[in-house]
CSV table of C-alpha atoms in Angstrom, one decimal:
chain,number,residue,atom,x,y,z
H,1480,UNK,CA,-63.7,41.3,86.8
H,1481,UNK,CA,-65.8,43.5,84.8
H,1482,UNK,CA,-66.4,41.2,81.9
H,1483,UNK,CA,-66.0,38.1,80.0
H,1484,UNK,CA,-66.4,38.0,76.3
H,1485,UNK,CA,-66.5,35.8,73.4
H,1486,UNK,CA,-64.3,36.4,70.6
H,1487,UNK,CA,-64.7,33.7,68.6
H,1488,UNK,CA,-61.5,32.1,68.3
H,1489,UNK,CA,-61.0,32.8,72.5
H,1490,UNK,CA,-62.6,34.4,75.3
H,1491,UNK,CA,-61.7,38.0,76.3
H,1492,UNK,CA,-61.9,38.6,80.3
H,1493,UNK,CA,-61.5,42.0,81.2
H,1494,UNK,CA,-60.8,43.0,84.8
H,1495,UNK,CA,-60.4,47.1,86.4
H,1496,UNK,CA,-58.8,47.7,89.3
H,1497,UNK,CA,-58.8,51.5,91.4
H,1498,UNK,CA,-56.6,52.3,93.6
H,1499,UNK,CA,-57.6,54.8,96.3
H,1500,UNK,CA,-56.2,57.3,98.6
H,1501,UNK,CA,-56.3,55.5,102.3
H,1502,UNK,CA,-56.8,58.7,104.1
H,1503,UNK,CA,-59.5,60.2,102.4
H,1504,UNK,CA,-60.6,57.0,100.0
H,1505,UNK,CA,-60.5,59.6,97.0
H,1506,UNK,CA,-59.5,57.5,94.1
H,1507,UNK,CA,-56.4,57.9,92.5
H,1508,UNK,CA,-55.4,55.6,89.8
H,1509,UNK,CA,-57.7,52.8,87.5
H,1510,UNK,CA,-56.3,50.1,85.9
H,1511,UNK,CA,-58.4,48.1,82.8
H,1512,UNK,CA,-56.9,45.1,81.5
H,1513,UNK,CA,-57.8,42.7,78.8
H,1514,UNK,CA,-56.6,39.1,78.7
H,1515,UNK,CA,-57.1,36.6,75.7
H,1516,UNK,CA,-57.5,33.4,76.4
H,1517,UNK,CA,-57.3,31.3,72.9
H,1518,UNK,CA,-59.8,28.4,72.7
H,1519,UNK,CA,-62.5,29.8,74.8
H,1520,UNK,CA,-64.1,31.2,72.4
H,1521,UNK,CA,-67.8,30.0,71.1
H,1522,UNK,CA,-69.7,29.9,74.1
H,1523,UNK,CA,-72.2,32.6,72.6
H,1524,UNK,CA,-71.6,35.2,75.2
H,1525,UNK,CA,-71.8,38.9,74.0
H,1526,UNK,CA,-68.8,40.1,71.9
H,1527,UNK,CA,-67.8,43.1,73.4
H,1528,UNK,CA,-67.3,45.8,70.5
H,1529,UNK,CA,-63.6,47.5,70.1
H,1530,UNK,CA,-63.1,51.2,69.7
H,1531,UNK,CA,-62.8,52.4,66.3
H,1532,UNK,CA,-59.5,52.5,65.3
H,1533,UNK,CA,-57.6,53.8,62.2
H,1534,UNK,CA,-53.7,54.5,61.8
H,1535,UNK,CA,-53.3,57.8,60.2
H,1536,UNK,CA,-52.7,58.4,56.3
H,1537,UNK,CA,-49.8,60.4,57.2
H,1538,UNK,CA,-46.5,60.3,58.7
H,1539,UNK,CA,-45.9,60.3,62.3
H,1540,UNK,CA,-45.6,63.6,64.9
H,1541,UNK,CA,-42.5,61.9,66.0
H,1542,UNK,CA,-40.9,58.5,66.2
H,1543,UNK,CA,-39.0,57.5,68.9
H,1544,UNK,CA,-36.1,55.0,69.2
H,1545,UNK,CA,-35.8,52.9,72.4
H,1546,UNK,CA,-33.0,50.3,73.0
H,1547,UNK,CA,-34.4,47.5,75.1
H,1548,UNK,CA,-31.3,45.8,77.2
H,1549,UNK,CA,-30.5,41.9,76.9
H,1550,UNK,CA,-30.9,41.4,80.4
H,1551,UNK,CA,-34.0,43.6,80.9
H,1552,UNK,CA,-36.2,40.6,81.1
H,1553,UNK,CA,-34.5,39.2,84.1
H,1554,UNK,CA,-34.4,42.9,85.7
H,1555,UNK,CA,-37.7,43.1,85.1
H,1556,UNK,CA,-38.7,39.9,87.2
H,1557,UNK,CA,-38.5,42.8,90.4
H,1558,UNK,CA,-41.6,43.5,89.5
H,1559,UNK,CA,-42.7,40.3,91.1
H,1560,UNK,CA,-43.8,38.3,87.6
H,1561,UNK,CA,-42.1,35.0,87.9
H,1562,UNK,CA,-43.2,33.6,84.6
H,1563,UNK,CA,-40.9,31.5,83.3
H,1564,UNK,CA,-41.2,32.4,79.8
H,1565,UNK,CA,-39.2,35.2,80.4
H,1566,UNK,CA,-36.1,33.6,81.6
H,1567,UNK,CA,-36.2,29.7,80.8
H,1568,UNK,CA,-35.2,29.2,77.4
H,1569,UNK,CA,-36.8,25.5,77.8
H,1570,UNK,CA,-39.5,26.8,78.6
H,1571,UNK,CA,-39.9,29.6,76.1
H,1572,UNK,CA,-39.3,27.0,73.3
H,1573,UNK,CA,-42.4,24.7,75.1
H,1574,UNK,CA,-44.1,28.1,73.9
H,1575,UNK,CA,-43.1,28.4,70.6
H,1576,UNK,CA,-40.4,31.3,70.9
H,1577,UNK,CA,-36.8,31.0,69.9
H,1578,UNK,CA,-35.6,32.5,73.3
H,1579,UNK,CA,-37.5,33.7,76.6
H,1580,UNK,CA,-39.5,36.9,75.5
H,1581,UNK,CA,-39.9,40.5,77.0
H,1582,UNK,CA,-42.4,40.7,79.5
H,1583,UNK,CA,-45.7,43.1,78.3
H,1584,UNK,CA,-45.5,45.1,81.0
H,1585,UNK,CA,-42.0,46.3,80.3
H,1586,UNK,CA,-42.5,46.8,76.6
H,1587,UNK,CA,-45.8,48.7,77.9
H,1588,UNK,CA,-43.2,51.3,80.2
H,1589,UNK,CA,-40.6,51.6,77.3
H,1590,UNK,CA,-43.7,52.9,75.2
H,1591,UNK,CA,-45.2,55.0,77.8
H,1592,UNK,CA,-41.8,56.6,78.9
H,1593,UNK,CA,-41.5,57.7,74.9
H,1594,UNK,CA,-45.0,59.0,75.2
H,1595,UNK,CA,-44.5,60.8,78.5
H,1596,UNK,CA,-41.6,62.6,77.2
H,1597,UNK,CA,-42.7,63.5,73.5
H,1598,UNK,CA,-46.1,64.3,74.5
H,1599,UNK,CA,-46.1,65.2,78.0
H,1600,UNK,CA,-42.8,67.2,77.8
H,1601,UNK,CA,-41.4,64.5,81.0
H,1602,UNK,CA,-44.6,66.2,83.2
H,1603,UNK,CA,-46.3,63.0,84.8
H,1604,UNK,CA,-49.1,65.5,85.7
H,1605,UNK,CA,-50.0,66.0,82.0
H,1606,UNK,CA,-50.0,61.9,81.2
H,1607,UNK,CA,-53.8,61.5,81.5
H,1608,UNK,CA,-54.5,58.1,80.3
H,1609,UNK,CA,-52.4,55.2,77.8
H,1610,UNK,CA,-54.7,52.5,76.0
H,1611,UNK,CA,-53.2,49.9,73.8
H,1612,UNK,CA,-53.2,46.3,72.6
H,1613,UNK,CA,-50.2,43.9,72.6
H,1614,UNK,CA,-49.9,42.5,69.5
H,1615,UNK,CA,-46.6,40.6,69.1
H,1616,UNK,CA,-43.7,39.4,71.3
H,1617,UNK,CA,-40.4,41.7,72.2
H,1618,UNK,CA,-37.3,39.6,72.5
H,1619,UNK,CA,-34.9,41.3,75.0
H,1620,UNK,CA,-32.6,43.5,73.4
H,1621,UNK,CA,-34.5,44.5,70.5
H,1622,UNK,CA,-35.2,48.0,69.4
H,1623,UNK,CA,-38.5,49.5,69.8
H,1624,UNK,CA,-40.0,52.1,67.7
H,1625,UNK,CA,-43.0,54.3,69.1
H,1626,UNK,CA,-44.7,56.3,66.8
H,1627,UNK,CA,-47.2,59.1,67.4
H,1628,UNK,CA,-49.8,60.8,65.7
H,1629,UNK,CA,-51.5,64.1,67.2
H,1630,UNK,CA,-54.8,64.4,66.7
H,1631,UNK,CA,-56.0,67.8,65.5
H,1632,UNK,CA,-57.9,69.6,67.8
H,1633,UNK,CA,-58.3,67.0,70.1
H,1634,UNK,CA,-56.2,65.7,73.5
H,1635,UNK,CA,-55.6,62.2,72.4
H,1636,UNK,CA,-52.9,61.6,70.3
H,1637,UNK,CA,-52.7,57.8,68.2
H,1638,UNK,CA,-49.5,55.6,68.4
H,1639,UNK,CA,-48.2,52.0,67.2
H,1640,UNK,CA,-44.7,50.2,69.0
H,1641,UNK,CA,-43.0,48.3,66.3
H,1642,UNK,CA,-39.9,46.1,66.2
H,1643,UNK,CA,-37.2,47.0,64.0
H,1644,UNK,CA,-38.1,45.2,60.5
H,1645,UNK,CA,-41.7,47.1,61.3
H,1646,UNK,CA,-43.7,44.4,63.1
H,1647,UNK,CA,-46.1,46.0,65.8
H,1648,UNK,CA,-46.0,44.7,68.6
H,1649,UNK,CA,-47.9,47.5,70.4
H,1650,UNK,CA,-51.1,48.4,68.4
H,1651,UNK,CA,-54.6,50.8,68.6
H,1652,UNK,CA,-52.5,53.0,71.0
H,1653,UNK,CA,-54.4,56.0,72.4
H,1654,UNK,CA,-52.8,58.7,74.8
H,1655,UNK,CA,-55.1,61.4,76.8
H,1656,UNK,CA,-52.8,64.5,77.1
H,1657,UNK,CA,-54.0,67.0,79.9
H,1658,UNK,CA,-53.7,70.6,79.8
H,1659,UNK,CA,-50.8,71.7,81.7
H,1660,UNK,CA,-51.3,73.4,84.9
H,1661,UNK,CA,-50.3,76.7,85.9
């Protein structure tokens, strides 16, 4: 855990995790995470500032269209989340959804795999880094729209996941692009 902060309205606790090469201890991958937790906010703790972010007055790069599946959610429980709000429509409703929901981490992959192959051209080597905040639920089956905005000059592009009637669901989306290598 690398932080806990007060938002007010909840409490933000931020963990990072590295993964490292077990031969030579080299690091090789970080993970940041953010969780929300509403009503723990107000304890007076620091508030932890956000990145400036700003969509772009213009259209997108590129938009890209990807089809989530209606069984996706319960393929998605091999990645070892065993949350029922994915597949217990009881239990969903107890949560104030219509119908078990997407799990983050898959709408997160359906977004980076549109980044990787717009941006990236499908080279994992040049996918540097992927920053975003979820914003809204995905229902299974629903269509997700990714769009991108290069940023002149610069390696990071912008981008915002949306639903189909334009809700985002994936928001302040930033992308490090690396150079490719010869």
């Amino acid at each position: 855990m690398t932080g806990i902060y007060d938002k007010g309205s909840g409490a933000l606790v931020v963990t990072e995790n590295v993964a490292v090469d077990a031969a030579t201890g080299e690091p090789l991958v970080t993970s940041r995470s953010g969780t929300f937790i509403r009503g723990e906010g107000g304890f007076g703790g620091e508030r932890c500032a956000d990145p400036p972010w700003e969509r772009p007055n213009r259209e997108p790069y590129n938009q890209v269209i990807q089809q989530t599946r209606p069984e996706q959610a319960l393929i998605y429980r091999l990645s070892g989340d065993r949350n029922p709000l994915h597949v217990d429509p009881k239990f969903a409703a107890r949560g104030g959804f219509s119908q078990p929901i997407l799990h983050g981490l898959c709408t997160y992959g359906v977004t980076g795999r549109a980044l990787l192959h717009v941006l990236c051209n499908s080279d994992p080597a040049r996918f540097g880094s992927m920053a975003g905040r979820f914003s809204r639920p995905v229902l299974p089956g629903e269509p997700l729209t990714v769009s991108v905005w290069r940023q002149h000059g610069s390696d990071t592009a912008l981008f915002q996941t949306t639903r189909q009637d334009g809700t985002v669901v994936i928001d302040r989306g930033r992308l490090q692009v690396r150079e490719p290598t010869a």
